[in-house]
PDB file of C-alpha atoms and ligand atoms in Angstrom:
ATOM      1  CA  UNK A 859      80.345  89.786  89.381  1.00 91.00           C
ATOM      2  CA  UNK A 860      80.410  91.829  92.597  1.00 97.00           C
ATOM      3  CA  UNK A 861      78.443  90.358  95.540  1.00 97.00           C
ATOM      4  CA  UNK A 862      77.520  93.066  98.050  1.00 96.00           C
ATOM      5  CA  UNK A 863      77.093  90.511 100.843  1.00 97.00           C
ATOM      6  CA  UNK A 864      80.890  90.148 101.158  1.00 98.00           C
ATOM      7  CA  UNK A 865      82.357  90.993 104.566  1.00 98.00           C
ATOM      8  CA  UNK A 866      84.102  94.193 103.421  1.00 98.00           C
ATOM      9  CA  UNK A 867      80.880  95.560 101.923  1.00 98.00           C
ATOM     10  CA  UNK A 868      79.257  94.896 105.319  1.00 98.00           C
ATOM     11  CA  UNK A 869      82.093  96.749 107.067  1.00 98.00           C
ATOM     12  CA  UNK A 870      81.624  99.784 104.785  1.00 98.00           C
ATOM     13  CA  UNK A 871      77.859  99.761 105.478  1.00 97.00           C
ATOM     14  CA  UNK A 872      78.465  99.474 109.215  1.00 97.00           C
ATOM     15  CA  UNK A 873      76.796  96.039 109.313  1.00 98.00           C
ATOM     16  CA  UNK A 874      80.006  94.355 110.527  1.00 98.00           C
ATOM     17  CA  UNK A 875      82.648  95.679 112.944  1.00 98.00           C
ATOM     18  CA  UNK A 876      86.216  96.700 112.159  1.00 97.00           C
ATOM     19  CA  UNK A 877      89.106  98.384 113.915  1.00 96.00           C
ATOM     20  CA  UNK A 878      89.404 101.542 111.856  1.00 97.00           C
ATOM     21  CA  UNK A 879      92.768 103.151 111.197  1.00 96.00           C
ATOM     22  CA  UNK A 880      91.738 105.766 108.612  1.00 97.00           C
ATOM     23  CA  UNK A 881      88.555 106.703 106.764  1.00 98.00           C
ATOM     24  CA  UNK A 882      87.486 109.351 104.284  1.00 98.00           C
ATOM     25  CA  UNK A 883      84.904 109.671 101.495  1.00 98.00           C
ATOM     26  CA  UNK A 884      86.850 107.318  99.208  1.00 98.00           C
ATOM     27  CA  UNK A 885      88.376 104.594 101.343  1.00 98.00           C
ATOM     28  CA  UNK A 886      88.519 102.819 104.671  1.00 98.00           C
ATOM     29  CA  UNK A 887      91.610 101.321 106.335  1.00 98.00           C
ATOM     30  CA  UNK A 888      91.243  98.812 109.160  1.00 98.00           C
ATOM     31  CA  UNK A 889      93.218  96.135 110.956  1.00 97.00           C
ATOM     32  CA  UNK A 890      93.370  92.650 109.482  1.00 97.00           C
ATOM     33  CA  UNK A 891      91.538  90.240 111.771  1.00 97.00           C
ATOM     34  CA  UNK A 892      94.304  87.647 111.232  1.00 96.00           C
ATOM     35  CA  UNK A 893      97.543  89.649 110.924  1.00 95.00           C
ATOM     36  CA  UNK A 894     100.570  88.082 109.212  1.00 94.00           C
ATOM     37  CA  UNK A 895     102.987  90.874 110.147  1.00 93.00           C
ATOM     38  CA  UNK A 896     103.466  93.225 113.114  1.00 93.00           C
ATOM     39  CA  UNK A 897     101.424  95.716 111.154  1.00 94.00           C
ATOM     40  CA  UNK A 898      98.841  94.269 108.762  1.00 96.00           C
ATOM     41  CA  UNK A 899      96.217  96.716 107.554  1.00 97.00           C
ATOM     42  CA  UNK A 900      93.649  96.395 104.778  1.00 98.00           C
ATOM     43  CA  UNK A 901      92.589  99.401 102.701  1.00 98.00           C
ATOM     44  CA  UNK A 902      89.393  99.219 100.664  1.00 98.00           C
ATOM     45  CA  UNK A 903      87.742 101.686  98.302  1.00 98.00           C
ATOM     46  CA  UNK A 904      84.157 102.769  98.923  1.00 98.00           C
ATOM     47  CA  UNK A 905      82.847 101.288  95.704  1.00 98.00           C
ATOM     48  CA  UNK A 906      81.791  97.930  94.327  1.00 98.00           C
ATOM     49  CA  UNK A 907      84.932  96.488  92.674  1.00 98.00           C
ATOM     50  CA  UNK A 908      85.955  92.858  93.002  1.00 98.00           C
ATOM     51  CA  UNK A 909      89.730  93.258  92.629  1.00 98.00           C
ATOM     52  CA  UNK A 910      92.526  95.625  91.573  1.00 98.00           C
ATOM     53  CA  UNK A 911      91.925  94.868  87.907  1.00 97.00           C
ATOM     54  CA  UNK A 912      88.214  95.721  88.138  1.00 98.00           C
ATOM     55  CA  UNK A 913      89.012  98.833  90.206  1.00 98.00           C
ATOM     56  CA  UNK A 914      91.659 100.259  87.882  1.00 98.00           C
ATOM     57  CA  UNK A 915      89.607  99.429  84.776  1.00 98.00           C
ATOM     58  CA  UNK A 916      86.229 100.675  85.957  1.00 98.00           C
ATOM     59  CA  UNK A 917      86.359 103.045  88.949  1.00 98.00           C
ATOM     60  CA  UNK A 918      85.963 106.778  88.260  1.00 98.00           C
ATOM     61  CA  UNK A 919      89.216 108.757  88.286  1.00 98.00           C
ATOM     62  CA  UNK A 920      88.161 110.655  91.421  1.00 98.00           C
ATOM     63  CA  UNK A 921      87.678 107.413  93.363  1.00 98.00           C
ATOM     64  CA  UNK A 922      90.960 105.963  92.103  1.00 98.00           C
ATOM     65  CA  UNK A 923      92.973 109.018  93.095  1.00 98.00           C
ATOM     66  CA  UNK A 924      91.053 109.265  96.378  1.00 98.00           C
ATOM     67  CA  UNK A 925      91.892 105.630  97.140  1.00 98.00           C
ATOM     68  CA  UNK A 926      95.645 106.045  96.523  1.00 98.00           C
ATOM     69  CA  UNK A 927      95.628 109.261  98.517  1.00 98.00           C
ATOM     70  CA  UNK A 928      94.032 107.315 101.393  1.00 98.00           C
ATOM     71  CA  UNK A 929      96.806 104.704 101.117  1.00 98.00           C
ATOM     72  CA  UNK A 930      99.398 107.464 101.578  1.00 97.00           C
ATOM     73  CA  UNK A 931      97.513 109.027 104.470  1.00 96.00           C
ATOM     74  CA  UNK A 932      97.141 105.631 106.147  1.00 96.00           C
ATOM     75  CA  UNK A 933     100.841 104.733 106.045  1.00 95.00           C
ATOM     76  CA  UNK A 934     101.749 108.225 107.216  1.00 94.00           C
ATOM     77  CA  UNK A 935      99.310 107.875 110.103  1.00 93.00           C
ATOM     78  CA  UNK A 936     100.776 104.482 110.967  1.00 93.00           C
ATOM     79  CA  UNK A 937     104.299 105.903 110.902  1.00 91.00           C
ATOM     80  CA  UNK A 938     105.534 103.262 108.414  1.00 90.00           C
ATOM     81  CA  UNK A 939     105.699 105.400 105.278  1.00 85.00           C
ATOM     82  CA  UNK A 940     109.271 104.344 104.475  1.00 85.00           C
ATOM     83  CA  UNK A 941     109.000 100.638 105.208  1.00 90.00           C
ATOM     84  CA  UNK A 942     106.049  98.509 104.112  1.00 94.00           C
ATOM     85  CA  UNK A 943     104.752  96.040 101.530  1.00 96.00           C
ATOM     86  CA  UNK A 944     101.513  96.527  99.552  1.00 97.00           C
ATOM     87  CA  UNK A 945      99.853  93.397  98.143  1.00 97.00           C
ATOM     88  CA  UNK A 946      96.642  92.923  96.168  1.00 98.00           C
ATOM     89  CA  UNK A 947      95.783  89.244  95.774  1.00 98.00           C
ATOM     90  CA  UNK A 948      93.768  88.993  92.574  1.00 98.00           C
ATOM     91  CA  UNK A 949      91.664  85.912  91.847  1.00 97.00           C
ATOM     92  CA  UNK A 950      91.015  82.790  93.908  1.00 96.00           C
ATOM     93  CA  UNK A 951      93.993  81.094  92.274  1.00 97.00           C
ATOM     94  CA  UNK A 952      96.252  83.808  93.720  1.00 96.00           C
ATOM     95  CA  UNK A 953      94.783  83.505  97.210  1.00 95.00           C
ATOM     96  CA  UNK A 954      92.049  86.151  97.103  1.00 98.00           C
ATOM     97  CA  UNK A 955      89.297  85.197  99.540  1.00 98.00           C
ATOM     98  CA  UNK A 956      87.249  88.413  99.836  1.00 98.00           C
ATOM     99  CA  UNK A 957      86.010  89.757  96.511  1.00 98.00           C
ATOM    100  CA  UNK A 958      85.939  93.445  97.326  1.00 98.00           C
ATOM    101  CA  UNK A 959      89.201  95.042  96.161  1.00 98.00           C
ATOM    102  CA  UNK A 960      91.597  95.443  99.083  1.00 98.00           C
ATOM    103  CA  UNK A 961      95.229  96.344  99.464  1.00 98.00           C
ATOM    104  CA  UNK A 962      97.197  94.567 102.187  1.00 98.00           C
ATOM    105  CA  UNK A 963      99.700  96.904 103.878  1.00 97.00           C
ATOM    106  CA  UNK A 964     102.262  94.937 105.866  1.00 96.00           C
ATOM    107  CA  UNK A 965     105.285  96.031 107.849  1.00 94.00           C
ATOM    108  CA  UNK A 966     107.604  94.516 110.392  1.00 91.00           C
ATOM    109  CA  UNK A 967     107.461  97.847 112.166  1.00 83.00           C
ATOM    110  CA  UNK A 968     104.691  97.978 114.708  1.00 82.00           C
ATOM    111  CA  UNK A 969     102.514 100.969 113.957  1.00 78.00           C
ATOM    112  CA  UNK A 970     102.197 103.927 116.253  1.00 73.00           C
ATOM    113  CA  UNK A 971      99.240 103.739 118.580  1.00 66.00           C
ATOM    114  CA  UNK A 972      99.317 107.324 119.786  1.00 63.00           C
ATOM    115  CA  UNK A 973      97.177 108.854 117.086  1.00 59.00           C
TER     116      UNK A 973
HETATM  117  P1  AMP B1976      92.675  87.995 100.602  1.00 58.03           P
HETATM  118  O1  AMP B1976      93.056  86.580 100.879  1.00 58.03           O
HETATM  119  O2  AMP B1976      93.725  88.765  99.869  1.00 58.03           O
HETATM  120  O3  AMP B1976      91.301  88.094  99.956  1.00 58.03           O
HETATM  121  O4  AMP B1976      92.600  88.707 102.013  1.00 58.03           O
HETATM  122  C1  AMP B1976      91.458  88.761 102.810  1.00 58.03           C
HETATM  123  C2  AMP B1976      91.927  89.176 104.160  1.00 58.03           C
HETATM  124  O5  AMP B1976      90.819  89.651 104.882  1.00 58.03           O
HETATM  125  C3  AMP B1976      92.558  88.058 105.000  1.00 58.03           C
HETATM  126  O6  AMP B1976      93.889  88.408 105.301  1.00 58.03           O
HETATM  127  C4  AMP B1976      91.676  88.011 106.250  1.00 58.03           C
HETATM  128  O7  AMP B1976      92.416  87.798 107.420  1.00 58.03           O
HETATM  129  C5  AMP B1976      91.014  89.365 106.236  1.00 58.03           C
HETATM  130  N1  AMP B1976      89.695  89.429 106.859  1.00 58.03           N
HETATM  131  C6  AMP B1976      88.648  88.601 106.644  1.00 58.03           C
HETATM  132  N2  AMP B1976      87.583  88.987 107.356  1.00 58.03           N
HETATM  133  C7  AMP B1976      87.966  90.108 108.033  1.00 58.03           C
HETATM  134  C8  AMP B1976      87.313  90.982 108.940  1.00 58.03           C
HETATM  135  N3  AMP B1976      86.030  90.797 109.324  1.00 58.03           N
HETATM  136  N4  AMP B1976      88.010  92.018 109.456  1.00 58.03           N
HETATM  137  C9  AMP B1976      89.295  92.212 109.097  1.00 58.03           C
HETATM  138  N5  AMP B1976      89.973  91.428 108.238  1.00 58.03           N
HETATM  139  C10 AMP B1976      89.315  90.381 107.718  1.00 58.03           C
END
């Protein structure tokens, strides 16, 4: 069950701050508050989905394609398009702590800051 009081829902609503990297109608990419790599970005869809399973099972096709397009645009903007990891922790047992679907994008390359 999706709880719209989670921190990422607040970020989408503008009720909590974030350091934005990329945003469009479908998704928002922002810096992880506790990075575990030189570059550690989170990308979230603008929709109420708890995890990648919920998102891929239930989100409309337009939102799903818009989300993956935003992933591509984000890594291109960061300048890490050839060298990154994408991780979606799914379920508390796998380490998920925020139950709004998010993709971790991590790279040992520090992202460009001149955009
Ligand atoms: P997960 O454990 O996969 O659910 O990842 C949640 C991630 O969200 C963690 O890596 C946190 O550091 C990150 N996080 C939590 N709160 C915030 C926030 N307000 N802004 C940015 N990142 C956050």
